[in-house]
Amino acid sequence: MYSLVVQTHSSLCAHVVQALAKLVVEHMGGTYDSNDTLAHFWQAASDHEKKLRRSAVILLCRLNVGSSRHRTLLFKLLSDSAGLRCTIRKGVGAG
């Protein structure tokens, strides 16, 4: 499990964080009722992309369903680009 820690110092930053989170969820296939459901759809999308590209390497921008790892990485990339301080923590209870 991954979690993100974003330091916000204003309500504007909080709105940017919410907008980035919404963007990531929409790009990565929406919300899912369980991790198992997400894993199932991610595996299908991953297998399709690997066959289509004939490669085991998948670009993050090519995924239309992302696991928690992919969602975390995309959010980190976007928040860094927006100038927000963001760190990734890994493990159970990372929040």
mmCIF file of N, CA and C in Angstrom:
data_model
loop_
_atom_site.group_PDB
_atom_site.id
_atom_site.type_symbol
_atom_site.label_atom_id
_atom_site.label_comp_id
_atom_site.label_asym_id
_atom_site.label_seq_id
_atom_site.Cartn_x
_atom_site.Cartn_y
_atom_site.Cartn_z
ATOM 1 N N MET A 1 0.838 -1.168 0.000
ATOM 2 C CA MET A 1 0.000 0.000 0.000
ATOM 3 C C MET A 1 0.887 1.237 0.000
ATOM 4 N N TYR A 2 0.460 2.239 -0.702
ATOM 5 C CA TYR A 2 1.202 3.491 -0.805
ATOM 6 C C TYR A 2 0.347 4.633 -0.296
ATOM 7 N N SER A 3 0.992 5.609 0.281
ATOM 8 C CA SER A 3 0.280 6.824 0.649
ATOM 9 C C SER A 3 1.154 8.015 0.288
ATOM 10 N N LEU A 4 0.515 9.142 0.134
ATOM 11 C CA LEU A 4 1.204 10.379 -0.223
ATOM 12 C C LEU A 4 1.050 11.375 0.907
ATOM 13 N N VAL A 5 2.106 12.122 1.142
ATOM 14 C CA VAL A 5 2.041 13.211 2.099
ATOM 15 C C VAL A 5 2.293 14.486 1.315
ATOM 16 N N VAL A 6 1.301 15.361 1.292
ATOM 17 C CA VAL A 6 1.408 16.616 0.555
ATOM 18 C C VAL A 6 1.330 17.745 1.574
ATOM 19 N N GLN A 7 2.302 18.628 1.508
ATOM 20 C CA GLN A 7 2.300 19.780 2.400
ATOM 21 C C GLN A 7 1.587 20.939 1.714
ATOM 22 N N THR A 8 0.462 21.337 2.283
ATOM 23 C CA THR A 8 -0.279 22.468 1.733
ATOM 24 C C THR A 8 -0.276 23.587 2.761
ATOM 25 N N HIS A 9 -0.079 24.794 2.294
ATOM 26 C CA HIS A 9 -0.009 25.935 3.193
ATOM 27 C C HIS A 9 -1.115 26.944 2.933
ATOM 28 N N SER A 10 -2.019 26.614 2.046
ATOM 29 C CA SER A 10 -3.122 27.530 1.761
ATOM 30 C C SER A 10 -4.298 26.735 1.217
ATOM 31 N N SER A 11 -5.442 27.390 1.197
ATOM 32 C CA SER A 11 -6.624 26.727 0.651
ATOM 33 C C SER A 11 -6.479 26.524 -0.856
ATOM 34 N N LEU A 12 -5.712 27.405 -1.515
ATOM 35 C CA LEU A 12 -5.468 27.239 -2.944
ATOM 36 C C LEU A 12 -4.704 25.942 -3.201
ATOM 37 N N CYS A 13 -3.691 25.675 -2.380
ATOM 38 C CA CYS A 13 -2.930 24.428 -2.525
ATOM 39 C C CYS A 13 -3.832 23.216 -2.303
ATOM 40 N N ALA A 14 -4.719 23.320 -1.324
ATOM 41 C CA ALA A 14 -5.643 22.214 -1.058
ATOM 42 C C ALA A 14 -6.553 21.964 -2.255
ATOM 43 N N HIS A 15 -6.980 23.030 -2.920
ATOM 44 C CA HIS A 15 -7.812 22.878 -4.116
ATOM 45 C C HIS A 15 -7.014 22.248 -5.259
ATOM 46 N N VAL A 16 -5.750 22.615 -5.387
ATOM 47 C CA VAL A 16 -4.893 22.024 -6.426
ATOM 48 C C VAL A 16 -4.715 20.533 -6.152
ATOM 49 N N VAL A 17 -4.501 20.171 -4.899
ATOM 50 C CA VAL A 17 -4.355 18.756 -4.526
ATOM 51 C C VAL A 17 -5.622 17.986 -4.887
ATOM 52 N N GLN A 18 -6.784 18.527 -4.575
ATOM 53 C CA GLN A 18 -8.051 17.870 -4.906
ATOM 54 C C GLN A 18 -8.221 17.721 -6.417
ATOM 55 N N ALA A 19 -7.855 18.762 -7.164
ATOM 56 C CA ALA A 19 -7.966 18.703 -8.626
ATOM 57 C C ALA A 19 -7.024 17.647 -9.202
ATOM 58 N N LEU A 20 -5.807 17.568 -8.680
ATOM 59 C CA LEU A 20 -4.851 16.554 -9.157
ATOM 60 C C LEU A 20 -5.345 15.154 -8.818
ATOM 61 N N ALA A 21 -5.869 14.984 -7.625
ATOM 62 C CA ALA A 21 -6.388 13.667 -7.219
ATOM 63 C C ALA A 21 -7.529 13.235 -8.140
ATOM 64 N N LYS A 22 -8.423 14.159 -8.443
ATOM 65 C CA LYS A 22 -9.543 13.849 -9.340
ATOM 66 C C LYS A 22 -9.034 13.484 -10.734
ATOM 67 N N LEU A 23 -8.052 14.219 -11.222
ATOM 68 C CA LEU A 23 -7.459 13.947 -12.527
ATOM 69 C C LEU A 23 -6.842 12.551 -12.571
ATOM 70 N N VAL A 24 -6.109 12.193 -11.525
ATOM 71 C CA VAL A 24 -5.472 10.873 -11.459
ATOM 72 C C VAL A 24 -6.527 9.769 -11.449
ATOM 73 N N VAL A 25 -7.541 9.923 -10.625
ATOM 74 C CA VAL A 25 -8.603 8.900 -10.547
ATOM 75 C C VAL A 25 -9.289 8.733 -11.901
ATOM 76 N N GLU A 26 -9.606 9.842 -12.546
ATOM 77 C CA GLU A 26 -10.279 9.765 -13.847
ATOM 78 C C GLU A 26 -9.378 9.130 -14.906
ATOM 79 N N HIS A 27 -8.097 9.488 -14.921
ATOM 80 C CA HIS A 27 -7.183 8.942 -15.927
ATOM 81 C C HIS A 27 -6.890 7.459 -15.685
ATOM 82 N N MET A 28 -6.883 7.051 -14.425
ATOM 83 C CA MET A 28 -6.514 5.687 -14.074
ATOM 84 C C MET A 28 -7.701 4.754 -13.891
ATOM 85 N N GLY A 29 -8.845 5.089 -14.480
ATOM 86 C CA GLY A 29 -9.948 4.135 -14.518
ATOM 87 C C GLY A 29 -11.032 4.314 -13.483
ATOM 88 N N GLY A 30 -11.022 5.407 -12.742
ATOM 89 C CA GLY A 30 -12.087 5.654 -11.780
ATOM 90 C C GLY A 30 -11.838 4.989 -10.440
ATOM 91 N N THR A 31 -12.913 4.888 -9.660
ATOM 92 C CA THR A 31 -12.815 4.271 -8.336
ATOM 93 C C THR A 31 -13.291 2.823 -8.409
ATOM 94 N N TYR A 32 -12.825 2.028 -7.455
ATOM 95 C CA TYR A 32 -13.185 0.609 -7.393
ATOM 96 C C TYR A 32 -13.594 0.266 -5.975
ATOM 97 N N ASP A 33 -14.480 -0.722 -5.847
ATOM 98 C CA ASP A 33 -14.998 -1.077 -4.528
ATOM 99 C C ASP A 33 -14.020 -1.880 -3.676
ATOM 100 N N SER A 34 -12.984 -2.460 -4.304
ATOM 101 C CA SER A 34 -11.994 -3.220 -3.530
ATOM 102 C C SER A 34 -10.676 -3.270 -4.297
ATOM 103 N N ASN A 35 -9.621 -3.575 -3.581
ATOM 104 C CA ASN A 35 -8.315 -3.720 -4.215
ATOM 105 C C ASN A 35 -8.289 -4.901 -5.177
ATOM 106 N N ASP A 36 -9.049 -5.945 -4.849
ATOM 107 C CA ASP A 36 -9.103 -7.111 -5.736
ATOM 108 C C ASP A 36 -9.729 -6.755 -7.082
ATOM 109 N N THR A 37 -10.789 -5.967 -7.054
ATOM 110 C CA THR A 37 -11.434 -5.538 -8.298
ATOM 111 C C THR A 37 -10.477 -4.678 -9.110
ATOM 112 N N LEU A 38 -9.817 -3.741 -8.451
ATOM 113 C CA LEU A 38 -8.841 -2.884 -9.120
ATOM 114 C C LEU A 38 -7.729 -3.731 -9.729
ATOM 115 N N ALA A 39 -7.216 -4.695 -8.971
ATOM 116 C CA ALA A 39 -6.142 -5.557 -9.464
ATOM 117 C C ALA A 39 -6.574 -6.336 -10.706
ATOM 118 N N HIS A 40 -7.814 -6.805 -10.710
ATOM 119 C CA HIS A 40 -8.335 -7.554 -11.858
ATOM 120 C C HIS A 40 -8.346 -6.683 -13.122
ATOM 121 N N PHE A 41 -8.910 -5.483 -13.004
ATOM 122 C CA PHE A 41 -8.981 -4.598 -14.171
ATOM 123 C C PHE A 41 -7.604 -4.091 -14.586
ATOM 124 N N TRP A 42 -6.712 -3.843 -13.609
ATOM 125 C CA TRP A 42 -5.363 -3.404 -13.944
ATOM 126 C C TRP A 42 -4.635 -4.509 -14.705
ATOM 127 N N GLN A 43 -4.756 -5.747 -14.261
ATOM 128 C CA GLN A 43 -4.070 -6.863 -14.920
ATOM 129 C C GLN A 43 -4.547 -7.011 -16.357
ATOM 130 N N ALA A 44 -5.848 -6.893 -16.576
ATOM 131 C CA ALA A 44 -6.384 -6.993 -17.936
ATOM 132 C C ALA A 44 -5.847 -5.863 -18.815
ATOM 133 N N ALA A 45 -5.831 -4.633 -18.296
ATOM 134 C CA ALA A 45 -5.319 -3.491 -19.067
ATOM 135 C C ALA A 45 -3.829 -3.640 -19.325
ATOM 136 N N SER A 46 -3.099 -4.111 -18.334
ATOM 137 C CA SER A 46 -1.657 -4.312 -18.470
ATOM 138 C C SER A 46 -1.341 -5.378 -19.525
ATOM 139 N N ASP A 47 -2.039 -6.496 -19.452
ATOM 140 C CA ASP A 47 -1.829 -7.564 -20.439
ATOM 141 C C ASP A 47 -2.131 -7.077 -21.854
ATOM 142 N N HIS A 48 -3.212 -6.317 -21.988
ATOM 143 C CA HIS A 48 -3.581 -5.786 -23.308
ATOM 144 C C HIS A 48 -2.488 -4.864 -23.843
ATOM 145 N N GLU A 49 -2.007 -3.971 -23.006
ATOM 146 C CA GLU A 49 -0.980 -3.017 -23.433
ATOM 147 C C GLU A 49 0.330 -3.732 -23.784
ATOM 148 N N LYS A 50 0.695 -4.739 -23.015
ATOM 149 C CA LYS A 50 1.918 -5.505 -23.302
ATOM 150 C C LYS A 50 1.818 -6.208 -24.653
ATOM 151 N N LYS A 51 0.671 -6.792 -24.941
ATOM 152 C CA LYS A 51 0.477 -7.457 -26.231
ATOM 153 C C LYS A 51 0.468 -6.453 -27.371
ATOM 154 N N LEU A 52 -0.209 -5.348 -27.171
ATOM 155 C CA LEU A 52 -0.309 -4.315 -28.194
ATOM 156 C C LEU A 52 1.057 -3.741 -28.547
ATOM 157 N N ARG A 53 1.870 -3.474 -27.547
ATOM 158 C CA ARG A 53 3.198 -2.862 -27.749
ATOM 159 C C ARG A 53 4.310 -3.890 -27.947
ATOM 160 N N ARG A 54 3.978 -5.164 -27.735
ATOM 161 C CA ARG A 54 4.976 -6.243 -27.817
ATOM 162 C C ARG A 54 6.180 -5.942 -26.935
ATOM 163 N N SER A 55 5.862 -5.541 -25.695
ATOM 164 C CA SER A 55 6.905 -5.156 -24.745
ATOM 165 C C SER A 55 6.407 -5.385 -23.329
ATOM 166 N N ALA A 56 7.325 -5.713 -22.438
ATOM 167 C CA ALA A 56 6.987 -5.847 -21.022
ATOM 168 C C ALA A 56 7.017 -4.495 -20.328
ATOM 169 N N VAL A 57 7.530 -3.490 -21.009
ATOM 170 C CA VAL A 57 7.603 -2.142 -20.458
ATOM 171 C C VAL A 57 6.365 -1.366 -20.880
ATOM 172 N N ILE A 58 5.676 -0.814 -19.890
ATOM 173 C CA ILE A 58 4.459 -0.051 -20.165
ATOM 174 C C ILE A 58 4.681 1.380 -19.676
ATOM 175 N N LEU A 59 4.439 2.322 -20.544
ATOM 176 C CA LEU A 59 4.538 3.719 -20.151
ATOM 177 C C LEU A 59 3.336 4.083 -19.282
ATOM 178 N N LEU A 60 3.569 4.841 -18.244
ATOM 179 C CA LEU A 60 2.505 5.238 -17.328
ATOM 180 C C LEU A 60 1.372 5.945 -18.066
ATOM 181 N N CYS A 61 1.719 6.741 -19.060
ATOM 182 C CA CYS A 61 0.694 7.475 -19.812
ATOM 183 C C CYS A 61 -0.147 6.562 -20.690
ATOM 184 N N ARG A 62 0.288 5.346 -20.915
ATOM 185 C CA ARG A 62 -0.466 4.406 -21.751
ATOM 186 C C ARG A 62 -1.497 3.610 -20.963
ATOM 187 N N LEU A 63 -1.392 3.606 -19.642
ATOM 188 C CA LEU A 63 -2.328 2.837 -18.830
ATOM 189 C C LEU A 63 -3.650 3.582 -18.682
ATOM 190 N N ASN A 64 -4.752 2.878 -18.895
ATOM 191 C CA ASN A 64 -6.050 3.490 -18.645
ATOM 192 C C ASN A 64 -6.661 2.982 -17.352
ATOM 193 N N VAL A 65 -6.006 2.015 -16.728
ATOM 194 C CA VAL A 65 -6.339 1.542 -15.390
ATOM 195 C C VAL A 65 -5.016 1.399 -14.649
ATOM 196 N N GLY A 66 -4.941 1.997 -13.484
ATOM 197 C CA GLY A 66 -3.692 1.942 -12.738
ATOM 198 C C GLY A 66 -3.877 1.380 -11.346
ATOM 199 N N SER A 67 -2.889 0.624 -10.894
ATOM 200 C CA SER A 67 -2.902 0.109 -9.525
ATOM 201 C C SER A 67 -2.594 1.258 -8.569
ATOM 202 N N SER A 68 -2.616 0.974 -7.296
ATOM 203 C CA SER A 68 -2.305 2.031 -6.328
ATOM 204 C C SER A 68 -0.902 2.578 -6.552
ATOM 205 N N ARG A 69 0.014 1.739 -6.957
ATOM 206 C CA ARG A 69 1.389 2.185 -7.251
ATOM 207 C C ARG A 69 1.398 3.178 -8.416
ATOM 208 N N HIS A 70 0.697 2.861 -9.472
ATOM 209 C CA HIS A 70 0.668 3.733 -10.645
ATOM 210 C C HIS A 70 -0.032 5.051 -10.339
ATOM 211 N N ARG A 71 -1.118 4.984 -9.580
ATOM 212 C CA ARG A 71 -1.840 6.190 -9.201
ATOM 213 C C ARG A 71 -0.960 7.093 -8.331
ATOM 214 N N THR A 72 -0.232 6.470 -7.431
ATOM 215 C CA THR A 72 0.668 7.228 -6.558
ATOM 216 C C THR A 72 1.766 7.903 -7.367
ATOM 217 N N LEU A 73 2.371 7.167 -8.281
ATOM 218 C CA LEU A 73 3.442 7.744 -9.099
ATOM 219 C C LEU A 73 2.941 8.886 -9.978
ATOM 220 N N LEU A 74 1.760 8.711 -10.564
ATOM 221 C CA LEU A 74 1.208 9.777 -11.399
ATOM 222 C C LEU A 74 0.904 11.021 -10.570
ATOM 223 N N PHE A 75 0.329 10.843 -9.379
ATOM 224 C CA PHE A 75 0.044 11.987 -8.525
ATOM 225 C C PHE A 75 1.338 12.687 -8.127
ATOM 226 N N LYS A 76 2.367 11.924 -7.788
ATOM 227 C CA LYS A 76 3.665 12.495 -7.413
ATOM 228 C C LYS A 76 4.239 13.301 -8.569
ATOM 229 N N LEU A 77 4.195 12.768 -9.749
ATOM 230 C CA LEU A 77 4.711 13.459 -10.936
ATOM 231 C C LEU A 77 3.964 14.773 -11.164
ATOM 232 N N LEU A 78 2.648 14.721 -11.084
ATOM 233 C CA LEU A 78 1.845 15.923 -11.305
ATOM 234 C C LEU A 78 2.047 16.959 -10.204
ATOM 235 N N SER A 79 2.125 16.502 -8.960
ATOM 236 C CA SER A 79 2.309 17.457 -7.866
ATOM 237 C C SER A 79 3.687 18.105 -7.927
ATOM 238 N N ASP A 80 4.697 17.345 -8.294
ATOM 239 C CA ASP A 80 6.032 17.938 -8.471
ATOM 240 C C ASP A 80 6.006 18.982 -9.582
ATOM 241 N N SER A 81 5.313 18.666 -10.660
ATOM 242 C CA SER A 81 5.210 19.610 -11.781
ATOM 243 C C SER A 81 4.466 20.888 -11.385
ATOM 244 N N ALA A 82 3.523 20.745 -10.443
ATOM 245 C CA ALA A 82 2.755 21.904 -9.987
ATOM 246 C C ALA A 82 3.472 22.665 -8.869
ATOM 247 N N GLY A 83 4.637 22.175 -8.464
ATOM 248 C CA GLY A 83 5.404 22.857 -7.422
ATOM 249 C C GLY A 83 4.951 22.550 -6.007
ATOM 250 N N LEU A 84 4.182 21.468 -5.821
ATOM 251 C CA LEU A 84 3.750 21.064 -4.483
ATOM 252 C C LEU A 84 4.750 20.094 -3.883
ATOM 253 N N ARG A 85 5.005 20.237 -2.608
ATOM 254 C CA ARG A 85 5.906 19.303 -1.922
ATOM 255 C C ARG A 85 5.129 18.035 -1.602
ATOM 256 N N CYS A 86 5.606 16.924 -2.113
ATOM 257 C CA CYS A 86 4.892 15.666 -1.963
ATOM 258 C C CYS A 86 5.914 14.549 -1.784
ATOM 259 N N THR A 87 5.670 13.659 -0.816
ATOM 260 C CA THR A 87 6.535 12.499 -0.622
ATOM 261 C C THR A 87 5.677 11.234 -0.660
ATOM 262 N N ILE A 88 6.297 10.151 -1.066
ATOM 263 C CA ILE A 88 5.618 8.852 -1.135
ATOM 264 C C ILE A 88 6.089 8.010 0.052
ATOM 265 N N ARG A 89 5.131 7.365 0.698
ATOM 266 C CA ARG A 89 5.441 6.435 1.777
ATOM 267 C C ARG A 89 4.876 5.075 1.399
ATOM 268 N N LYS A 90 5.659 4.042 1.669
ATOM 269 C CA LYS A 90 5.246 2.689 1.304
ATOM 270 C C LYS A 90 5.052 1.861 2.564
ATOM 271 N N GLY A 91 4.036 1.012 2.536
ATOM 272 C CA GLY A 91 3.810 0.082 3.628
ATOM 273 C C GLY A 91 2.444 0.244 4.251
ATOM 274 N N VAL A 92 2.050 -0.774 4.998
ATOM 275 C CA VAL A 92 0.778 -0.752 5.701
ATOM 276 C C VAL A 92 0.845 0.317 6.780
ATOM 277 N N GLY A 93 -0.192 1.117 6.866
ATOM 278 C CA GLY A 93 -0.209 2.186 7.856
ATOM 279 C C GLY A 93 0.708 3.332 7.503
ATOM 280 N N ALA A 94 0.964 3.500 6.204
ATOM 281 C CA ALA A 94 1.889 4.552 5.757
ATOM 282 C C ALA A 94 1.327 5.938 5.959
ATOM 283 N N GLY A 95 0.065 6.048 6.287
ATOM 284 C CA GLY A 95 -0.555 7.359 6.443
ATOM 285 C C GLY A 95 -0.422 7.816 7.833
#
